[in-house]
Amino acid sequence: MIRVLIVDDHEVVRQGLRFVLGQEDGIEVVGECADGAHALAAIPALRPDVVLLDMVMPGMDGLAVLRELAGGPAVIVLASFLDDERVIEAVRLGALSYLSKTTAVDRVVEAVRAAAVGGSVLEAGTAALLIERVRQDRRRNPMDLLTPREREVLAELARGRSNAEIARSLRLGRETVKTHVSSILAKLGLADRTQAAIFGLQQGLIRLDEALDS
């Protein structure tokens, strides 16, 4: 049985999805939430396999939820429109599928079944956008994805420093440093701060002997 949580601030959308999925064998809607904060609070108790996530919601939006769900249930993003940067960021943050709310219901069901086993269902426009972005990324330096502040934080990671040490060195709050580290990992497609440190060394942000002395 695939356990599904629906997260959308429009009640009519939630009711429609619940009705459609409720007709499908092997799928159970275990809950509904009207915003991201309530979804994050409900997930530990409901234990969904798949989250159908609205991208634009008041308060905590879909991208903010995705950042908090790293390593959690599979996520399918449902959006009212195709926003290039939101699509790219959602996929980088772990969304398996990005579908328009006008997508045929059988396609949504297909996406739920695929997500439960780690698969993706992409509409033609989304697939084309991702392919084009991959081509662009291959032509440019990955460092171009980072802001100047994120480059500074990456250099500190290359020195092997902790978040607290980085905060002191750059005169930032610890939560701000944590946010920058998460953004760096997401933008560069890295798994952890160790990979980020190695990447920083490879990019020549600091000298190897400087890293060894840190």
PDB file of C-alpha atoms in Angstrom:
ATOM      1  CA  MET A   1       0.000   0.000   0.000  1.00  0.00           C
ATOM      2  CA  ILE A   2       1.407   3.408  -1.041  1.00  0.00           C
ATOM      3  CA  ARG A   3       0.747   5.985   1.686  1.00  0.00           C
ATOM      4  CA  VAL A   4       0.164   9.487   0.293  1.00  0.00           C
ATOM      5  CA  LEU A   5       0.045  12.888   1.986  1.00  0.00           C
ATOM      6  CA  ILE A   6      -1.542  15.778   0.063  1.00  0.00           C
ATOM      7  CA  VAL A   7      -0.202  19.272   0.785  1.00  0.00           C
ATOM      8  CA  ASP A   8      -2.045  22.155  -0.887  1.00  0.00           C
ATOM      9  CA  ASP A   9      -3.588  25.369   0.382  1.00  0.00           C
ATOM     10  CA  HIS A  10      -6.682  24.970  -1.851  1.00  0.00           C
ATOM     11  CA  GLU A  11      -9.294  22.683  -0.336  1.00  0.00           C
ATOM     12  CA  VAL A  12     -10.878  21.881  -3.701  1.00  0.00           C
ATOM     13  CA  VAL A  13      -7.511  20.619  -4.985  1.00  0.00           C
ATOM     14  CA  ARG A  14      -7.015  18.445  -1.911  1.00  0.00           C
ATOM     15  CA  GLN A  15     -10.524  16.996  -2.230  1.00  0.00           C
ATOM     16  CA  GLY A  16     -10.044  16.285  -5.917  1.00  0.00           C
ATOM     17  CA  LEU A  17      -6.748  14.511  -5.402  1.00  0.00           C
ATOM     18  CA  ARG A  18      -8.124  12.515  -2.462  1.00  0.00           C
ATOM     19  CA  PHE A  19     -11.087  11.385  -4.585  1.00  0.00           C
ATOM     20  CA  VAL A  20      -8.929  10.362  -7.552  1.00  0.00           C
ATOM     21  CA  LEU A  21      -6.315   8.532  -5.505  1.00  0.00           C
ATOM     22  CA  GLY A  22      -8.984   6.922  -3.333  1.00  0.00           C
ATOM     23  CA  GLN A  23     -10.259   5.034  -6.384  1.00  0.00           C
ATOM     24  CA  GLU A  24      -6.884   3.427  -7.015  1.00  0.00           C
ATOM     25  CA  ASP A  25      -5.893   0.001  -5.747  1.00  0.00           C
ATOM     26  CA  GLY A  26      -2.771   0.024  -3.618  1.00  0.00           C
ATOM     27  CA  ILE A  27      -2.909   3.738  -2.791  1.00  0.00           C
ATOM     28  CA  GLU A  28      -4.092   5.208   0.503  1.00  0.00           C
ATOM     29  CA  VAL A  29      -4.360   8.926   1.265  1.00  0.00           C
ATOM     30  CA  VAL A  30      -3.230   9.127   4.888  1.00  0.00           C
ATOM     31  CA  GLY A  31      -3.717  12.857   5.348  1.00  0.00           C
ATOM     32  CA  GLU A  32      -4.091  16.390   4.005  1.00  0.00           C
ATOM     33  CA  CYS A  33      -2.347  19.611   4.997  1.00  0.00           C
ATOM     34  CA  ALA A  34      -3.055  23.174   3.904  1.00  0.00           C
ATOM     35  CA  ASP A  35       0.490  24.508   4.352  1.00  0.00           C
ATOM     36  CA  GLY A  36       4.111  23.476   4.595  1.00  0.00           C
ATOM     37  CA  ALA A  37       4.550  23.908   8.337  1.00  0.00           C
ATOM     38  CA  HIS A  38       1.642  21.604   9.153  1.00  0.00           C
ATOM     39  CA  ALA A  39       2.946  19.086   6.615  1.00  0.00           C
ATOM     40  CA  LEU A  40       6.366  18.911   8.255  1.00  0.00           C
ATOM     41  CA  ALA A  41       4.710  18.453  11.647  1.00  0.00           C
ATOM     42  CA  ALA A  42       2.424  15.685  10.350  1.00  0.00           C
ATOM     43  CA  ILE A  43       4.911  13.622   8.358  1.00  0.00           C
ATOM     44  CA  PRO A  44       6.594  11.828  11.308  1.00  0.00           C
ATOM     45  CA  ALA A  45       3.224  10.531  12.548  1.00  0.00           C
ATOM     46  CA  LEU A  46       1.589   9.825   9.177  1.00  0.00           C
ATOM     47  CA  ARG A  47       4.706   8.219   7.644  1.00  0.00           C
ATOM     48  CA  PRO A  48       3.749   8.824   3.990  1.00  0.00           C
ATOM     49  CA  ASP A  49       5.661   7.113   1.203  1.00  0.00           C
ATOM     50  CA  VAL A  50       4.814   9.923  -1.203  1.00  0.00           C
ATOM     51  CA  VAL A  51       4.020  13.612  -0.639  1.00  0.00           C
ATOM     52  CA  LEU A  52       2.026  15.536  -3.248  1.00  0.00           C
ATOM     53  CA  LEU A  53       3.338  19.045  -2.637  1.00  0.00           C
ATOM     54  CA  ASP A  54       1.960  22.368  -3.853  1.00  0.00           C
ATOM     55  CA  MET A  55       4.749  24.727  -4.872  1.00  0.00           C
ATOM     56  CA  VAL A  56       3.139  28.069  -3.936  1.00  0.00           C
ATOM     57  CA  MET A  57       1.570  28.258  -0.471  1.00  0.00           C
ATOM     58  CA  PRO A  58       1.320  30.996   2.166  1.00  0.00           C
ATOM     59  CA  GLY A  59       4.020  30.910   4.807  1.00  0.00           C
ATOM     60  CA  MET A  60       6.323  27.986   4.034  1.00  0.00           C
ATOM     61  CA  ASP A  61       6.318  27.276   0.296  1.00  0.00           C
ATOM     62  CA  GLY A  62       7.143  24.047  -1.516  1.00  0.00           C
ATOM     63  CA  LEU A  63      10.853  24.751  -1.860  1.00  0.00           C
ATOM     64  CA  ALA A  64      11.170  25.426   1.873  1.00  0.00           C
ATOM     65  CA  VAL A  65       9.430  22.124   2.613  1.00  0.00           C
ATOM     66  CA  LEU A  66      11.740  20.273   0.216  1.00  0.00           C
ATOM     67  CA  ARG A  67      14.795  21.682   1.998  1.00  0.00           C
ATOM     68  CA  GLU A  68      13.520  20.262   5.284  1.00  0.00           C
ATOM     69  CA  LEU A  69      12.589  16.875   3.797  1.00  0.00           C
ATOM     70  CA  ALA A  70      16.042  15.821   2.630  1.00  0.00           C
ATOM     71  CA  GLY A  71      16.177  12.043   2.920  1.00  0.00           C
ATOM     72  CA  GLY A  72      12.461  11.848   3.751  1.00  0.00           C
ATOM     73  CA  PRO A  73       9.480  10.595   1.715  1.00  0.00           C
ATOM     74  CA  ALA A  74       9.363  10.828  -2.077  1.00  0.00           C
ATOM     75  CA  VAL A  75       7.986  14.178  -3.277  1.00  0.00           C
ATOM     76  CA  ILE A  76       5.902  15.067  -6.321  1.00  0.00           C
ATOM     77  CA  VAL A  77       5.534  18.802  -6.895  1.00  0.00           C
ATOM     78  CA  LEU A  78       2.222  20.089  -8.242  1.00  0.00           C
ATOM     79  CA  ALA A  79       2.305  23.642  -9.595  1.00  0.00           C
ATOM     80  CA  SER A  80      -0.135  26.050 -11.186  1.00  0.00           C
ATOM     81  CA  PHE A  81       2.491  27.146 -13.720  1.00  0.00           C
ATOM     82  CA  LEU A  82       5.912  26.143 -14.980  1.00  0.00           C
ATOM     83  CA  ASP A  83       8.529  28.432 -13.436  1.00  0.00           C
ATOM     84  CA  ASP A  84      11.977  27.559 -14.813  1.00  0.00           C
ATOM     85  CA  GLU A  85      14.006  28.370 -11.714  1.00  0.00           C
ATOM     86  CA  ARG A  86      11.522  26.752  -9.327  1.00  0.00           C
ATOM     87  CA  VAL A  87      11.549  23.568 -11.425  1.00  0.00           C
ATOM     88  CA  ILE A  88      15.336  23.378 -11.391  1.00  0.00           C
ATOM     89  CA  GLU A  89      15.583  24.115  -7.669  1.00  0.00           C
ATOM     90  CA  ALA A  90      12.824  21.619  -6.789  1.00  0.00           C
ATOM     91  CA  VAL A  91      14.577  18.847  -8.706  1.00  0.00           C
ATOM     92  CA  ARG A  92      17.918  19.744  -7.138  1.00  0.00           C
ATOM     93  CA  LEU A  93      16.289  19.532  -3.711  1.00  0.00           C
ATOM     94  CA  GLY A  94      15.005  16.020  -4.405  1.00  0.00           C
ATOM     95  CA  ALA A  95      11.574  16.276  -6.078  1.00  0.00           C
ATOM     96  CA  LEU A  96      11.060  13.213  -8.259  1.00  0.00           C
ATOM     97  CA  SER A  97       8.331  14.704 -10.447  1.00  0.00           C
ATOM     98  CA  TYR A  98       7.160  18.243 -11.240  1.00  0.00           C
ATOM     99  CA  LEU A  99       3.648  18.304 -12.674  1.00  0.00           C
ATOM    100  CA  SER A 100       1.174  20.999 -13.620  1.00  0.00           C
ATOM    101  CA  LYS A 101      -2.128  21.024 -11.741  1.00  0.00           C
ATOM    102  CA  THR A 102      -3.781  20.662 -15.151  1.00  0.00           C
ATOM    103  CA  THR A 103      -2.047  17.304 -15.691  1.00  0.00           C
ATOM    104  CA  ALA A 104      -4.401  14.425 -16.492  1.00  0.00           C
ATOM    105  CA  VAL A 105      -5.379  12.471 -13.370  1.00  0.00           C
ATOM    106  CA  ASP A 106      -4.000   9.200 -14.725  1.00  0.00           C
ATOM    107  CA  ARG A 107      -0.624  10.931 -15.078  1.00  0.00           C
ATOM    108  CA  VAL A 108      -0.720  11.968 -11.424  1.00  0.00           C
ATOM    109  CA  VAL A 109      -1.515   8.388 -10.416  1.00  0.00           C
ATOM    110  CA  GLU A 110       1.363   7.191 -12.597  1.00  0.00           C
ATOM    111  CA  ALA A 111       3.681   9.661 -10.878  1.00  0.00           C
ATOM    112  CA  VAL A 112       2.600   8.463  -7.413  1.00  0.00           C
ATOM    113  CA  ARG A 113       3.264   4.830  -8.297  1.00  0.00           C
ATOM    114  CA  ALA A 114       6.618   5.735  -9.862  1.00  0.00           C
ATOM    115  CA  ALA A 115       7.691   7.878  -6.885  1.00  0.00           C
ATOM    116  CA  ALA A 116       6.956   5.023  -4.465  1.00  0.00           C
ATOM    117  CA  VAL A 117       9.775   3.052  -6.130  1.00  0.00           C
ATOM    118  CA  GLY A 118      12.075   6.025  -6.723  1.00  0.00           C
ATOM    119  CA  GLY A 119      10.970   6.811 -10.276  1.00  0.00           C
ATOM    120  CA  SER A 120      10.018  10.050 -12.015  1.00  0.00           C
ATOM    121  CA  VAL A 121       7.277  11.186 -14.366  1.00  0.00           C
ATOM    122  CA  LEU A 122       8.037  14.415 -16.217  1.00  0.00           C
ATOM    123  CA  GLU A 123       5.917  16.382 -18.628  1.00  0.00           C
ATOM    124  CA  ALA A 124       7.466  17.284 -21.977  1.00  0.00           C
ATOM    125  CA  GLY A 125       8.063  20.925 -21.026  1.00  0.00           C
ATOM    126  CA  THR A 126       9.738  20.009 -17.739  1.00  0.00           C
ATOM    127  CA  ALA A 127      11.935  17.365 -19.362  1.00  0.00           C
ATOM    128  CA  ALA A 128      13.040  19.806 -22.066  1.00  0.00           C
ATOM    129  CA  LEU A 129      13.863  22.437 -19.443  1.00  0.00           C
ATOM    130  CA  LEU A 130      15.977  20.005 -17.404  1.00  0.00           C
ATOM    131  CA  ILE A 131      17.847  18.802 -20.494  1.00  0.00           C
ATOM    132  CA  GLU A 132      18.626  22.379 -21.511  1.00  0.00           C
ATOM    133  CA  ARG A 133      19.823  23.244 -18.000  1.00  0.00           C
ATOM    134  CA  VAL A 134      22.131  20.204 -17.955  1.00  0.00           C
ATOM    135  CA  ARG A 135      23.601  21.390 -21.262  1.00  0.00           C
ATOM    136  CA  GLN A 136      24.100  24.881 -19.859  1.00  0.00           C
ATOM    137  CA  ASP A 137      25.687  23.549 -16.688  1.00  0.00           C
ATOM    138  CA  ARG A 138      28.153  21.491 -18.721  1.00  0.00           C
ATOM    139  CA  ARG A 139      29.254  24.656 -20.529  1.00  0.00           C
ATOM    140  CA  ARG A 140      29.872  26.752 -17.425  1.00  0.00           C
ATOM    141  CA  ASN A 141      31.894  26.643 -14.243  1.00  0.00           C
ATOM    142  CA  PRO A 142      29.852  25.185 -11.342  1.00  0.00           C
ATOM    143  CA  MET A 143      31.211  28.011  -9.184  1.00  0.00           C
ATOM    144  CA  ASP A 144      29.064  30.408 -11.221  1.00  0.00           C
ATOM    145  CA  LEU A 145      26.033  28.952  -9.409  1.00  0.00           C
ATOM    146  CA  LEU A 146      27.240  30.311  -6.065  1.00  0.00           C
ATOM    147  CA  THR A 147      26.832  33.790  -4.638  1.00  0.00           C
ATOM    148  CA  PRO A 148      29.965  35.629  -3.416  1.00  0.00           C
ATOM    149  CA  ARG A 149      29.025  34.842   0.203  1.00  0.00           C
ATOM    150  CA  GLU A 150      28.497  31.154  -0.619  1.00  0.00           C
ATOM    151  CA  ARG A 151      31.989  31.085  -2.160  1.00  0.00           C
ATOM    152  CA  GLU A 152      33.406  32.460   1.073  1.00  0.00           C
ATOM    153  CA  VAL A 153      31.590  29.791   3.077  1.00  0.00           C
ATOM    154  CA  LEU A 154      32.808  27.092   0.663  1.00  0.00           C
ATOM    155  CA  ALA A 155      36.387  28.272   1.165  1.00  0.00           C
ATOM    156  CA  GLU A 156      35.899  27.957   4.922  1.00  0.00           C
ATOM    157  CA  LEU A 157      34.540  24.428   4.438  1.00  0.00           C
ATOM    158  CA  ALA A 158      37.655  23.625   2.421  1.00  0.00           C
ATOM    159  CA  ARG A 159      39.676  24.676   5.474  1.00  0.00           C
ATOM    160  CA  GLY A 160      37.779  22.047   7.456  1.00  0.00           C
ATOM    161  CA  ARG A 161      36.012  24.524   9.705  1.00  0.00           C
ATOM    162  CA  SER A 162      32.777  23.858  11.575  1.00  0.00           C
ATOM    163  CA  ASN A 163      29.672  26.035  11.240  1.00  0.00           C
ATOM    164  CA  ALA A 164      30.522  27.769  14.504  1.00  0.00           C
ATOM    165  CA  GLU A 165      34.055  28.532  13.309  1.00  0.00           C
ATOM    166  CA  ILE A 166      32.758  29.793   9.967  1.00  0.00           C
ATOM    167  CA  ALA A 167      30.249  32.010  11.757  1.00  0.00           C
ATOM    168  CA  ARG A 168      33.046  33.586  13.814  1.00  0.00           C
ATOM    169  CA  SER A 169      35.373  33.974  10.838  1.00  0.00           C
ATOM    170  CA  LEU A 170      32.792  35.610   8.546  1.00  0.00           C
ATOM    171  CA  ARG A 171      30.859  37.358  11.334  1.00  0.00           C
ATOM    172  CA  LEU A 172      27.618  35.579  10.517  1.00  0.00           C
ATOM    173  CA  GLY A 173      24.976  33.873  12.612  1.00  0.00           C
ATOM    174  CA  ARG A 174      25.178  30.101  12.890  1.00  0.00           C
ATOM    175  CA  GLU A 175      21.746  29.654  11.297  1.00  0.00           C
ATOM    176  CA  THR A 176      22.842  31.856   8.402  1.00  0.00           C
ATOM    177  CA  VAL A 177      25.927  29.677   7.917  1.00  0.00           C
ATOM    178  CA  LYS A 178      23.769  26.548   8.043  1.00  0.00           C
ATOM    179  CA  THR A 179      21.510  28.017   5.345  1.00  0.00           C
ATOM    180  CA  HIS A 180      24.506  28.857   3.145  1.00  0.00           C
ATOM    181  CA  VAL A 181      25.932  25.345   3.538  1.00  0.00           C
ATOM    182  CA  SER A 182      22.597  23.765   2.583  1.00  0.00           C
ATOM    183  CA  SER A 183      22.358  26.024  -0.462  1.00  0.00           C
ATOM    184  CA  ILE A 184      25.909  25.159  -1.555  1.00  0.00           C
ATOM    185  CA  LEU A 185      25.215  21.433  -1.317  1.00  0.00           C
ATOM    186  CA  ALA A 186      21.943  21.771  -3.252  1.00  0.00           C
ATOM    187  CA  LYS A 187      23.372  23.968  -6.015  1.00  0.00           C
ATOM    188  CA  LEU A 188      26.456  21.805  -6.561  1.00  0.00           C
ATOM    189  CA  GLY A 189      24.680  18.472  -6.144  1.00  0.00           C
ATOM    190  CA  LEU A 190      26.966  17.418  -3.283  1.00  0.00           C
ATOM    191  CA  ALA A 191      25.997  14.973  -0.541  1.00  0.00           C
ATOM    192  CA  ASP A 192      27.730  16.493   2.482  1.00  0.00           C
ATOM    193  CA  ARG A 193      30.216  19.083   3.722  1.00  0.00           C
ATOM    194  CA  THR A 194      33.150  16.696   3.177  1.00  0.00           C
ATOM    195  CA  GLN A 195      32.382  16.576  -0.537  1.00  0.00           C
ATOM    196  CA  ALA A 196      31.995  20.362  -0.469  1.00  0.00           C
ATOM    197  CA  ALA A 197      35.426  20.732   1.154  1.00  0.00           C
ATOM    198  CA  ILE A 198      37.029  18.511  -1.495  1.00  0.00           C
ATOM    199  CA  PHE A 199      35.252  20.450  -4.246  1.00  0.00           C
ATOM    200  CA  GLY A 200      36.517  23.726  -2.794  1.00  0.00           C
ATOM    201  CA  LEU A 201      40.080  22.409  -2.863  1.00  0.00           C
ATOM    202  CA  GLN A 202      39.659  21.185  -6.432  1.00  0.00           C
ATOM    203  CA  GLN A 203      38.456  24.654  -7.429  1.00  0.00           C
ATOM    204  CA  GLY A 204      41.551  26.226  -5.907  1.00  0.00           C
ATOM    205  CA  LEU A 205      39.685  28.336  -3.354  1.00  0.00           C
ATOM    206  CA  ILE A 206      42.528  27.733  -0.909  1.00  0.00           C
ATOM    207  CA  ARG A 207      45.949  26.097  -1.182  1.00  0.00           C
ATOM    208  CA  LEU A 208      46.280  22.502  -0.041  1.00  0.00           C
ATOM    209  CA  ASP A 209      48.986  23.411   2.474  1.00  0.00           C
ATOM    210  CA  GLU A 210      46.629  26.063   3.896  1.00  0.00           C
ATOM    211  CA  ALA A 211      43.952  23.390   4.374  1.00  0.00           C
ATOM    212  CA  LEU A 212      46.423  21.057   6.063  1.00  0.00           C
ATOM    213  CA  ASP A 213      47.498  23.826   8.472  1.00  0.00           C
ATOM    214  CA  SER A 214      43.895  24.660   9.433  1.00  0.00           C
TER     215      SER A 214
END
